[in-house]
Amino acid sequence: VDPGAVDADRLRLSPEESHHLLRVHRAVPGTPFEATDGQGAFFECVLESVERRSAVGRIVARHVDRGELKIPIQLLVGLPEWRAVEQIVEHAVPLGVSALDFAVCERSGREAVGPQRLARLARIAKAALKQSRRSRLPALASSGMLRSGVQALGPGHRFLADPEGEAFTEDLEQSFQDPIQIAVGPPGGFDEGERRLLLDSGFTPISLGPSRLTTETACLAAISLLRNAL
Amino acid sequence: VDPGAVDADRLRLSPEESHHLLRVHRAVPGTPFEATDGQGAFFECVLESVERRSAVGRIVARHVDRGELKIPIQLLVGLPEWRAVEQIVEHAVPLGVSALDFAVCERSGREAVGPQRLARLARIAKAALKQSRRSRLPALASSGMLRSGVQALGPGHRFLADPEGEAFTEDLEQSFQDPIQIAVGPPGGFDEGERRLLLDSGFTPISLGPSRLTTETACLAAISLLRNAL
């Protein structure tokens, strides 16, 4: 629901979401449903009426940050092929990432994700958000180079998926306050200059195990570990 | 490489693998390559000759269980739709699972995976094994009901992905000796009878976090956690 369409005790869904609720889920007045504004507010509602194809719900309960992790997880990933990009969004959003940057690396072999594809990723993220019952839409970006992606990050606890790192253990798990930031290389890995940049920028290398992982599997494994540490 | 095609210091690749090595990777005599028999043996080789379209490699080093986890991880998952099944195999094999059973559950709403599709999954598993540089092919199955899947398991440390469980912590991490066995529900979850069966069979419920995960995301998150505990 658009945050502007929520008042003290009622909210109005967009025509698209109304269609979904009324036609796909066949809601009728009195049917309970849930809504989120994607900015941390989560509403339990009861369908009250339909006005000009827009469903109007009465809000019976409000929750803040329902389904969200206590600390945000941000992912900086070396841009892989498109199918892998989609898979990362599809799984990383339910796992709770708050920001995803597909940064062009030396070994990416492709240009940054353009606006049209970013819009498609935003739709995948929105569907995953609803499905997973989270309440904050993640930020999606595609930096033209790794350095810009690193510079765009604020303070954080930084981890680099790296075969030469140590396994992630509770020793590495300080009391996280700032966001957790995870860097994962593109297919073929970060090159030496990029790896050096990340180490110099405070990323701690962690190993994800004895086998070689694709970019997309490594992203999901790293998020799963850090998410569990929260 | 077929285990029968390996002798003391040489191995012979199948026509299909030879084609891949010679045509796709353009190997010539003297080119180094790696091979595994999928049963734990991993060979570093040098291409020696090509006889009747079969590449013959001289073995320069042998490794046992290269890329394998110290303790096997077995996954028992409530059968989801086909696309999710493929994604689970694609990610779970690099993450190290040694056995995967897609068991038909009350809420699966479909029949067990047939022989033709199991063969397709075996091809995906083989490709993932090579890509991840593991050395043991996982066993793939599709039990007709959850109970048969549970009965087919040997002794193990059993975990059930369950929103009502506690987070997985190092407290739960005994010194694992037997295989680790993870159960993940189908879309919609295990029903009450199935959940009871799993709890009665010694599965410890562990929560994977505050958001709702699809079957496929939950599989990957659970494997990632347990894998890291090894």
CSV table of C-alpha atoms in Angstrom, one decimal:
chain,number,residue,atom,x,y,z
A,1,VAL,CA,0.0,0.0,0.0
A,2,ASP,CA,1.2,3.5,-0.9
A,3,PRO,CA,2.1,5.2,2.4
A,4,GLY,CA,0.0,8.2,1.3
A,5,ALA,CA,-3.1,5.9,1.2
A,6,VAL,CA,-3.0,5.1,4.9
A,7,ASP,CA,-4.9,7.1,7.5
A,8,ALA,CA,-5.5,6.6,11.1
A,9,ASP,CA,-7.8,3.6,10.8
A,10,ARG,CA,-8.2,2.8,7.1
A,11,LEU,CA,-6.1,2.2,4.0
A,12,ARG,CA,-6.9,2.1,0.3
A,13,LEU,CA,-5.1,-0.4,-2.0
A,14,SER,CA,-4.0,0.5,-5.5
A,15,PRO,CA,-6.1,-0.8,-8.4
A,16,GLU,CA,-3.5,-3.5,-9.1
A,17,GLU,CA,-3.4,-4.7,-5.5
A,18,SER,CA,-7.2,-4.4,-5.2
A,19,HIS,CA,-7.6,-6.6,-8.3
A,20,HIS,CA,-5.3,-9.2,-6.7
A,21,LEU,CA,-7.2,-9.2,-3.4
A,22,LEU,CA,-10.7,-9.1,-5.0
A,23,ARG,CA,-10.2,-11.3,-8.1
A,24,VAL,CA,-7.4,-13.7,-7.2
A,25,HIS,CA,-8.1,-14.1,-3.5
A,26,ARG,CA,-11.8,-13.5,-4.0
A,27,ALA,CA,-12.0,-11.3,-0.9
A,28,VAL,CA,-15.5,-9.9,0.1
A,29,PRO,CA,-16.3,-7.3,2.8
A,30,GLY,CA,-15.3,-8.9,6.1
A,31,THR,CA,-12.4,-10.9,4.7
A,32,PRO,CA,-9.2,-10.3,6.7
A,33,PHE,CA,-6.0,-9.4,4.8
A,34,GLU,CA,-2.5,-8.0,5.5
A,35,ALA,CA,-0.7,-5.1,3.9
A,36,THR,CA,2.6,-3.3,4.2
A,37,ASP,CA,3.8,0.1,3.0
A,38,GLY,CA,7.3,-1.3,2.3
A,39,GLN,CA,8.7,1.2,4.8
A,40,GLY,CA,8.4,-0.8,7.9
A,41,ALA,CA,4.6,-0.5,8.6
A,42,PHE,CA,2.6,-3.8,8.5
A,43,PHE,CA,-1.2,-3.7,8.8
A,44,GLU,CA,-3.7,-6.4,9.7
A,45,CYS,CA,-6.9,-5.3,8.0
A,46,VAL,CA,-10.5,-6.3,7.3
A,47,LEU,CA,-11.9,-5.5,3.9
A,48,GLU,CA,-14.6,-2.9,4.4
A,49,SER,CA,-15.7,-1.7,1.0
A,50,VAL,CA,-14.7,-1.3,-2.6
A,51,GLU,CA,-14.8,2.2,-4.1
A,52,ARG,CA,-14.1,2.7,-7.7
A,53,ARG,CA,-12.1,-0.6,-8.0
A,54,SER,CA,-10.1,0.3,-4.9
A,55,ALA,CA,-10.3,-2.0,-1.9
A,56,VAL,CA,-10.6,-0.1,1.4
A,57,GLY,CA,-9.6,-1.9,4.5
A,58,ARG,CA,-10.2,-1.1,8.1
A,59,ILE,CA,-7.0,-1.4,10.1
A,60,VAL,CA,-7.3,-3.7,13.1
A,61,ALA,CA,-3.7,-3.9,14.1
A,62,ARG,CA,-0.4,-2.2,13.2
A,63,HIS,CA,3.1,-3.7,13.5
A,64,VAL,CA,6.5,-2.0,13.0
A,65,ASP,CA,9.2,-3.8,11.2
A,66,ARG,CA,7.3,-7.1,11.1
A,67,GLY,CA,9.5,-9.9,9.6
A,68,GLU,CA,12.6,-7.6,9.6
A,69,LEU,CA,16.0,-8.5,11.0
A,70,LYS,CA,17.2,-6.4,14.0
A,71,ILE,CA,20.2,-5.2,12.0
A,72,PRO,CA,20.1,-4.5,8.3
A,73,ILE,CA,22.2,-6.8,5.9
A,74,GLN,CA,23.6,-5.1,2.8
A,75,LEU,CA,24.9,-7.1,-0.1
A,76,LEU,CA,27.6,-5.9,-2.5
A,77,VAL,CA,27.9,-8.5,-5.2
A,78,GLY,CA,30.1,-8.7,-8.3
A,79,LEU,CA,27.6,-8.5,-11.2
A,80,PRO,CA,27.0,-12.0,-12.6
A,81,GLU,CA,24.8,-13.0,-15.6
A,82,TRP,CA,21.2,-12.0,-15.6
A,83,ARG,CA,19.6,-15.3,-14.5
A,84,ALA,CA,21.9,-15.3,-11.4
A,85,VAL,CA,21.0,-11.7,-10.6
A,86,GLU,CA,17.3,-12.7,-10.6
A,87,GLN,CA,17.9,-15.7,-8.4
A,88,ILE,CA,19.9,-13.6,-5.9
A,89,VAL,CA,17.0,-11.1,-5.6
A,90,GLU,CA,14.5,-13.9,-5.3
A,91,HIS,CA,16.2,-15.6,-2.4
A,92,ALA,CA,18.0,-12.7,-0.7
A,93,VAL,CA,14.9,-10.7,-0.2
A,94,PRO,CA,13.1,-13.4,1.9
A,95,LEU,CA,16.4,-13.8,3.8
A,96,GLY,CA,16.1,-10.2,4.8
A,97,VAL,CA,18.6,-8.1,2.9
A,98,SER,CA,17.9,-4.4,3.1
A,99,ALA,CA,20.2,-3.3,0.2
A,100,LEU,CA,21.6,-5.1,-2.9
A,101,ASP,CA,24.2,-3.6,-5.2
A,102,PHE,CA,25.2,-5.5,-8.3
A,103,ALA,CA,28.6,-3.8,-8.9
A,104,VAL,CA,30.4,-4.2,-12.2
A,105,CYS,CA,33.8,-5.9,-11.5
A,106,GLU,CA,36.8,-6.5,-13.7
A,107,ARG,CA,35.6,-10.1,-14.3
A,108,SER,CA,31.9,-9.3,-14.7
A,109,GLY,CA,32.3,-8.9,-18.5
A,110,ARG,CA,29.1,-6.9,-18.7
A,111,GLU,CA,27.7,-3.4,-18.1
A,112,ALA,CA,25.7,-2.3,-15.1
A,113,VAL,CA,22.1,-3.3,-14.9
A,114,GLY,CA,20.0,-0.7,-16.7
A,115,PRO,CA,16.8,1.0,-15.5
A,116,GLN,CA,14.5,-1.4,-17.3
A,117,ARG,CA,16.0,-4.4,-15.7
A,118,LEU,CA,16.3,-2.7,-12.3
A,119,ALA,CA,12.5,-2.1,-12.6
A,120,ARG,CA,12.1,-5.8,-13.2
A,121,LEU,CA,14.2,-6.6,-10.2
A,122,ALA,CA,12.1,-4.3,-8.1
A,123,ARG,CA,9.0,-6.2,-9.1
A,124,ILE,CA,10.7,-9.5,-8.1
A,125,ALA,CA,11.7,-7.9,-4.8
A,126,LYS,CA,8.2,-6.7,-4.2
A,127,ALA,CA,6.7,-10.1,-4.8
A,128,ALA,CA,9.3,-11.7,-2.6
A,129,LEU,CA,8.6,-9.1,0.2
A,130,LYS,CA,4.9,-9.9,0.2
A,131,GLN,CA,5.5,-13.6,0.0
A,132,SER,CA,7.9,-13.6,2.9
A,133,ARG,CA,5.8,-11.2,5.0
A,134,ARG,CA,8.6,-8.6,5.5
A,135,SER,CA,7.7,-4.9,5.7
A,136,ARG,CA,10.7,-3.0,4.2
A,137,LEU,CA,11.5,-3.0,0.5
A,138,PRO,CA,15.2,-3.4,-0.1
A,139,ALA,CA,17.2,-0.8,-2.1
A,140,LEU,CA,18.4,-2.1,-5.4
A,141,ALA,CA,21.4,-0.7,-7.3
A,142,SER,CA,24.0,-1.5,-9.9
A,143,SER,CA,27.3,0.4,-9.4
A,144,GLY,CA,29.4,1.0,-12.5
A,145,MET,CA,32.5,-0.2,-10.6
A,146,LEU,CA,33.3,-1.9,-7.3
A,147,ARG,CA,34.9,1.2,-5.8
A,148,SER,CA,31.7,3.3,-6.2
A,149,GLY,CA,29.8,0.4,-4.5
A,150,VAL,CA,32.1,0.4,-1.6
A,151,GLN,CA,32.1,4.2,-1.3
A,152,ALA,CA,28.3,4.2,-1.3
A,153,LEU,CA,28.3,2.1,1.9
A,154,GLY,CA,28.0,3.7,5.3
A,155,PRO,CA,29.6,2.3,8.4
A,156,GLY,CA,29.2,-1.4,8.9
A,157,HIS,CA,30.5,-4.8,10.0
A,158,ARG,CA,32.1,-6.0,6.7
A,159,PHE,CA,32.6,-9.5,5.5
A,160,LEU,CA,34.1,-10.8,2.3
A,161,ALA,CA,33.2,-14.3,1.0
A,162,ASP,CA,36.7,-15.6,0.3
A,163,PRO,CA,38.1,-19.1,0.0
A,164,GLU,CA,41.2,-18.0,1.9
A,165,GLY,CA,39.2,-16.7,4.9
A,166,GLU,CA,38.4,-18.5,8.2
A,167,ALA,CA,35.0,-20.0,8.8
A,168,PHE,CA,32.5,-17.6,10.3
A,169,THR,CA,32.2,-18.4,14.0
A,170,GLU,CA,30.6,-16.8,16.9
A,171,ASP,CA,34.0,-15.2,17.7
A,172,LEU,CA,33.5,-13.0,14.7
A,173,GLU,CA,30.1,-12.1,15.9
A,174,GLN,CA,30.6,-9.0,17.9
A,175,SER,CA,27.5,-7.2,19.2
A,176,PHE,CA,26.4,-6.0,15.8
A,177,GLN,CA,25.0,-2.4,15.9
A,178,ASP,CA,25.8,-1.0,12.5
A,179,PRO,CA,24.6,-2.8,9.3
A,180,ILE,CA,26.2,-6.0,8.2
A,181,GLN,CA,27.8,-5.6,4.8
A,182,ILE,CA,28.7,-8.7,2.7
A,183,ALA,CA,30.8,-8.7,-0.4
A,184,VAL,CA,30.7,-11.6,-2.9
A,185,GLY,CA,32.7,-11.8,-6.0
A,186,PRO,CA,31.5,-12.2,-9.6
A,187,PRO,CA,32.0,-15.4,-11.5
A,188,GLY,CA,35.8,-15.9,-11.6
A,189,GLY,CA,36.1,-13.9,-8.4
A,190,PHE,CA,37.3,-10.4,-7.5
A,191,ASP,CA,40.6,-9.7,-9.1
A,192,GLU,CA,43.7,-8.9,-7.0
A,193,GLY,CA,43.1,-5.1,-7.0
A,194,GLU,CA,39.5,-5.4,-6.1
A,195,ARG,CA,40.3,-7.9,-3.3
A,196,ARG,CA,42.9,-5.5,-2.0
A,197,LEU,CA,40.4,-2.6,-2.1
A,198,LEU,CA,37.9,-4.7,0.0
A,199,LEU,CA,40.5,-5.8,2.5
A,200,ASP,CA,41.8,-2.2,2.8
A,201,SER,CA,38.1,-1.1,3.3
A,202,GLY,CA,37.8,-3.3,6.4
A,203,PHE,CA,36.1,-6.4,4.9
A,204,THR,CA,37.0,-9.5,7.0
A,205,PRO,CA,37.4,-12.6,4.7
A,206,ILE,CA,35.2,-15.5,5.7
A,207,SER,CA,35.3,-18.9,4.0
A,208,LEU,CA,32.0,-20.6,3.1
A,209,GLY,CA,33.5,-24.1,3.0
A,210,PRO,CA,35.6,-26.5,1.0
A,211,SER,CA,33.7,-26.5,-2.3
A,212,ARG,CA,33.7,-23.8,-5.0
A,213,LEU,CA,30.4,-21.8,-5.0
A,214,THR,CA,28.9,-19.8,-7.8
A,215,THR,CA,28.2,-16.2,-7.1
A,216,GLU,CA,24.5,-16.8,-6.5
A,217,THR,CA,25.0,-19.8,-4.1
A,218,ALA,CA,27.7,-17.9,-2.2
A,219,CYS,CA,25.4,-14.9,-1.7
A,220,LEU,CA,22.7,-17.0,-0.2
A,221,ALA,CA,25.1,-19.0,2.0
A,222,ALA,CA,26.7,-15.9,3.3
A,223,ILE,CA,23.4,-14.1,4.0
A,224,SER,CA,22.1,-17.2,5.8
A,225,LEU,CA,25.1,-17.3,8.1
A,226,LEU,CA,25.0,-13.7,9.0
A,227,ARG,CA,21.3,-13.6,9.3
A,228,ASN,CA,21.5,-16.5,11.8
A,229,ALA,CA,24.1,-14.6,13.8
A,230,LEU,CA,21.4,-11.9,14.4
B,1,VAL,CA,35.2,-40.5,-15.1
B,2,ASP,CA,33.8,-43.9,-14.8
B,3,PRO,CA,35.6,-45.6,-11.8
B,4,GLY,CA,36.2,-48.6,-14.1
B,5,ALA,CA,38.2,-46.5,-16.5
B,6,VAL,CA,40.8,-45.5,-13.9
B,7,ASP,CA,44.0,-47.6,-13.5
B,8,ALA,CA,47.1,-47.1,-11.4
B,9,ASP,CA,48.4,-44.1,-13.3
B,10,ARG,CA,46.0,-43.3,-16.2
B,11,LEU,CA,42.3,-42.7,-16.8
B,12,ARG,CA,40.1,-42.6,-19.8
B,13,LEU,CA,37.3,-40.2,-20.2
B,14,SER,CA,33.9,-41.1,-21.8
B,15,PRO,CA,33.3,-39.8,-25.3
B,16,GLU,CA,31.0,-37.1,-23.9
B,17,GLU,CA,33.5,-35.8,-21.4
B,18,SER,CA,36.3,-36.2,-23.9
B,19,HIS,CA,34.3,-34.0,-26.3
B,20,HIS,CA,33.9,-31.4,-23.6
B,21,LEU,CA,37.6,-31.4,-22.8
B,22,LEU,CA,38.9,-31.5,-26.3
B,23,ARG,CA,36.3,-29.3,-28.2
B,24,VAL,CA,35.0,-26.9,-25.5
B,25,HIS,CA,38.2,-26.5,-23.5
B,26,ARG,CA,40.4,-27.2,-26.6
B,27,ALA,CA,42.8,-29.3,-24.6
B,28,VAL,CA,45.9,-30.7,-26.4
B,29,PRO,CA,48.4,-33.3,-25.2
B,30,GLY,CA,50.1,-31.7,-22.2
B,31,THR,CA,47.1,-29.7,-21.0
B,32,PRO,CA,46.4,-30.2,-17.3
B,33,PHE,CA,42.8,-31.1,-16.3
B,34,GLU,CA,41.0,-32.4,-13.3
B,35,ALA,CA,38.6,-35.4,-13.0
B,36,THR,CA,36.5,-37.1,-10.3
B,37,ASP,CA,34.8,-40.5,-10.2
B,38,GLY,CA,31.9,-39.1,-8.1
B,39,GLN,CA,32.8,-41.7,-5.4
B,40,GLY,CA,35.3,-39.6,-3.5
B,41,ALA,CA,38.4,-39.9,-5.8
B,42,PHE,CA,39.6,-36.7,-7.4
B,43,PHE,CA,42.5,-36.7,-9.9
B,44,GLU,CA,44.9,-34.1,-11.2
B,45,CYS,CA,45.8,-35.2,-14.7
B,46,VAL,CA,47.7,-34.2,-17.8
B,47,LEU,CA,46.2,-35.0,-21.2
B,48,GLU,CA,48.4,-37.7,-22.7
B,49,SER,CA,46.7,-38.9,-25.9
B,50,VAL,CA,43.4,-39.3,-27.7
B,51,GLU,CA,42.4,-42.8,-28.7
B,52,ARG,CA,39.2,-43.4,-30.6
B,53,ARG,CA,37.7,-40.1,-29.4
B,54,SER,CA,38.5,-40.9,-25.8
B,55,ALA,CA,40.9,-38.6,-23.9
B,56,VAL,CA,43.5,-40.5,-21.9
B,57,GLY,CA,45.0,-38.6,-19.0
B,58,ARG,CA,48.1,-39.4,-17.0
B,59,ILE,CA,47.3,-39.1,-13.3
B,60,VAL,CA,49.8,-36.8,-11.5
B,61,ALA,CA,48.0,-36.5,-8.1
B,62,ARG,CA,45.1,-38.2,-6.3
B,63,HIS,CA,43.0,-36.7,-3.6
B,64,VAL,CA,40.3,-38.4,-1.5
B,65,ASP,CA,37.1,-36.5,-0.7
B,66,ARG,CA,38.3,-33.3,-2.1
B,67,GLY,CA,35.7,-30.5,-1.7
B,68,GLU,CA,33.6,-32.7,0.6
B,69,LEU,CA,32.3,-31.9,4.0
B,70,LYS,CA,33.6,-33.9,7.0
B,71,ILE,CA,30.1,-35.1,7.8
B,72,PRO,CA,27.5,-35.8,5.2
B,73,ILE,CA,24.4,-33.6,5.1
B,74,GLN,CA,21.2,-35.3,4.0
B,75,LEU,CA,18.1,-33.2,3.0
B,76,LEU,CA,14.5,-34.5,3.3
B,77,VAL,CA,12.3,-31.9,1.6
B,78,GLY,CA,8.6,-31.8,1.1
B,79,LEU,CA,8.1,-31.9,-2.7
B,80,PRO,CA,7.5,-28.5,-4.1
B,81,GLU,CA,6.9,-27.5,-7.8
B,82,TRP,CA,9.4,-28.5,-10.4
B,83,ARG,CA,11.2,-25.2,-10.8
B,84,ALA,CA,11.9,-25.1,-7.0
B,85,VAL,CA,13.1,-28.7,-7.2
B,86,GLU,CA,15.7,-27.8,-9.8
B,87,GLN,CA,16.8,-24.8,-7.9
B,88,ILE,CA,17.3,-26.8,-4.7
B,89,VAL,CA,19.5,-29.3,-6.6
B,90,GLU,CA,21.4,-26.5,-8.3
B,91,HIS,CA,22.4,-24.8,-5.0
B,92,ALA,CA,22.3,-27.7,-2.5
B,93,VAL,CA,24.9,-29.8,-4.4
B,94,PRO,CA,27.6,-27.0,-4.4
B,95,LEU,CA,26.7,-26.5,-0.7
B,96,GLY,CA,27.7,-30.2,-0.1
B,97,VAL,CA,24.6,-32.3,0.4
B,98,SER,CA,25.2,-36.0,0.1
B,99,ALA,CA,21.5,-37.1,-0.3
B,100,LEU,CA,18.4,-35.3,-1.4
B,101,ASP,CA,14.9,-36.8,-1.0
B,102,PHE,CA,11.9,-34.9,-2.4
B,103,ALA,CA,9.2,-36.6,-0.4
B,104,VAL,CA,5.5,-36.3,-1.3
B,105,CYS,CA,3.7,-34.6,1.6
B,106,GLU,CA,0.1,-33.9,2.3
B,107,ARG,CA,0.4,-30.3,1.0
B,108,SER,CA,2.7,-31.2,-2.0
B,109,GLY,CA,-0.3,-31.6,-4.3
B,110,ARG,CA,1.7,-33.6,-6.8
B,111,GLU,CA,3.1,-37.1,-7.3
B,112,ALA,CA,6.6,-38.2,-6.7
B,113,VAL,CA,9.3,-37.2,-9.2
B,114,GLY,CA,9.4,-39.8,-12.0
B,115,PRO,CA,12.4,-41.5,-13.4
B,116,GLN,CA,12.8,-39.2,-16.4
B,117,ARG,CA,12.8,-36.1,-14.2
B,118,LEU,CA,15.1,-37.8,-11.7
B,119,ALA,CA,17.5,-38.4,-14.6
B,120,ARG,CA,17.4,-34.7,-15.4
B,121,LEU,CA,18.1,-33.8,-11.8
B,122,ALA,CA,21.0,-36.2,-11.9
B,123,ARG,CA,22.4,-34.3,-14.8
B,124,ILE,CA,22.0,-31.0,-12.9
B,125,ALA,CA,23.7,-32.6,-9.9
B,126,LYS,CA,26.6,-33.8,-12.0
B,127,ALA,CA,27.2,-30.4,-13.6
B,128,ALA,CA,27.0,-28.7,-10.2
B,129,LEU,CA,29.4,-31.3,-8.7
B,130,LYS,CA,32.0,-30.5,-11.4
B,131,GLN,CA,31.5,-26.8,-11.2
B,132,SER,CA,31.9,-26.9,-7.4
B,133,ARG,CA,34.9,-29.3,-7.5
B,134,ARG,CA,33.4,-31.8,-5.2
B,135,SER,CA,34.1,-35.5,-5.5
B,136,ARG,CA,31.0,-37.4,-4.4
B,137,LEU,CA,27.8,-37.4,-6.4
B,138,PRO,CA,24.7,-37.0,-4.1
B,139,ALA,CA,22.0,-39.6,-4.0
B,140,LEU,CA,18.7,-38.3,-5.4
B,141,ALA,CA,15.3,-39.8,-4.5
B,142,SER,CA,11.6,-38.9,-4.3
B,143,SER,CA,9.7,-40.8,-1.7
B,144,GLY,CA,6.0,-41.4,-2.2
B,145,MET,CA,5.3,-40.2,1.3
B,146,LEU,CA,7.2,-38.5,4.2
B,147,ARG,CA,7.1,-41.6,6.4
B,148,SER,CA,9.0,-43.7,3.8
B,149,GLY,CA,11.6,-40.8,3.5
B,150,VAL,CA,12.1,-40.8,7.3
B,151,GLN,CA,12.4,-44.6,7.4
B,152,ALA,CA,15.0,-44.6,4.7
B,153,LEU,CA,17.3,-42.4,6.8
B,154,GLY,CA,20.0,-44.0,9.0
B,155,PRO,CA,21.1,-42.6,12.3
B,156,GLY,CA,21.8,-38.9,12.2
B,157,HIS,CA,21.6,-35.5,13.9
B,158,ARG,CA,18.2,-34.3,12.9
B,159,PHE,CA,16.9,-30.8,12.4
B,160,LEU,CA,13.6,-29.5,11.2
B,161,ALA,CA,13.2,-26.1,9.7
B,162,ASP,CA,10.3,-24.8,11.8
B,163,PRO,CA,9.1,-21.2,12.6
B,164,GLU,CA,8.4,-22.4,16.1
B,165,GLY,CA,11.9,-23.6,16.7
B,166,GLU,CA,14.8,-21.8,18.4
B,167,ALA,CA,17.6,-20.3,16.3
B,168,PHE,CA,20.5,-22.7,15.5
B,169,THR,CA,23.4,-21.8,17.8
B,170,GLU,CA,26.6,-23.5,18.7
B,171,ASP,CA,24.8,-25.0,21.7
B,172,LEU,CA,23.0,-27.2,19.3
B,173,GLU,CA,26.2,-28.1,17.7
B,174,GLN,CA,27.3,-31.2,19.4
B,175,SER,CA,30.4,-33.0,18.0
B,176,PHE,CA,28.7,-34.3,14.9
B,177,GLN,CA,29.7,-37.8,14.0
B,178,ASP,CA,26.6,-39.3,12.3
B,179,PRO,CA,25.2,-37.5,9.2
B,180,ILE,CA,23.3,-34.3,9.6
B,181,GLN,CA,19.7,-34.7,8.4
B,182,ILE,CA,17.5,-31.7,7.6
B,183,ALA,CA,13.8,-31.7,7.0
B,184,VAL,CA,12.1,-28.8,5.2
B,185,GLY,CA,8.4,-28.6,4.5
B,186,PRO,CA,6.7,-28.3,1.2
B,187,PRO,CA,4.9,-25.0,0.2
B,188,GLY,CA,2.3,-24.5,2.9
B,189,GLY,CA,4.4,-26.5,5.4
B,190,PHE,CA,4.2,-30.0,6.9
B,191,ASP,CA,0.7,-30.7,8.2
B,192,GLU,CA,0.2,-31.5,11.9
B,193,GLY,CA,0.6,-35.3,11.5
B,194,GLU,CA,3.8,-34.9,9.5
B,195,ARG,CA,5.2,-32.4,11.9
B,196,ARG,CA,4.4,-34.8,14.8
B,197,LEU,CA,6.1,-37.7,12.9
B,198,LEU,CA,9.2,-35.7,12.5
B,199,LEU,CA,9.3,-34.5,16.1
B,200,ASP,CA,8.7,-38.1,17.2
B,201,SER,CA,11.6,-39.2,14.9
B,202,GLY,CA,14.0,-37.0,16.8
B,203,PHE,CA,14.1,-33.9,14.6
B,204,THR,CA,15.0,-30.8,16.6
B,205,PRO,CA,13.0,-27.7,15.3
B,206,ILE,CA,15.2,-24.8,14.4
B,207,SER,CA,14.0,-21.4,13.3
B,208,LEU,CA,15.5,-19.8,10.2
B,209,GLY,CA,14.4,-16.2,11.2
B,210,PRO,CA,11.6,-13.8,11.3
B,211,SER,CA,10.4,-13.8,7.7
B,212,ARG,CA,8.5,-16.6,5.9
B,213,LEU,CA,10.7,-18.6,3.5
B,214,THR,CA,9.8,-20.6,0.5
B,215,THR,CA,10.7,-24.3,0.5
B,216,GLU,CA,13.7,-23.6,-1.7
B,217,THR,CA,15.1,-20.7,0.2
B,218,ALA,CA,14.6,-22.5,3.5
B,219,CYS,CA,16.6,-25.5,2.2
B,220,LEU,CA,19.5,-23.4,1.2
B,221,ALA,CA,19.5,-21.4,4.4
B,222,ALA,CA,19.4,-24.5,6.6
B,223,ILE,CA,22.1,-26.3,4.6
B,224,SER,CA,24.3,-23.1,4.8
B,225,LEU,CA,24.0,-23.0,8.6
B,226,LEU,CA,24.6,-26.7,9.2
B,227,ARG,CA,27.5,-26.7,6.7
B,228,ASN,CA,29.1,-23.8,8.5
B,229,ALA,CA,28.8,-25.7,11.8
B,230,LEU,CA,31.1,-28.4,10.3
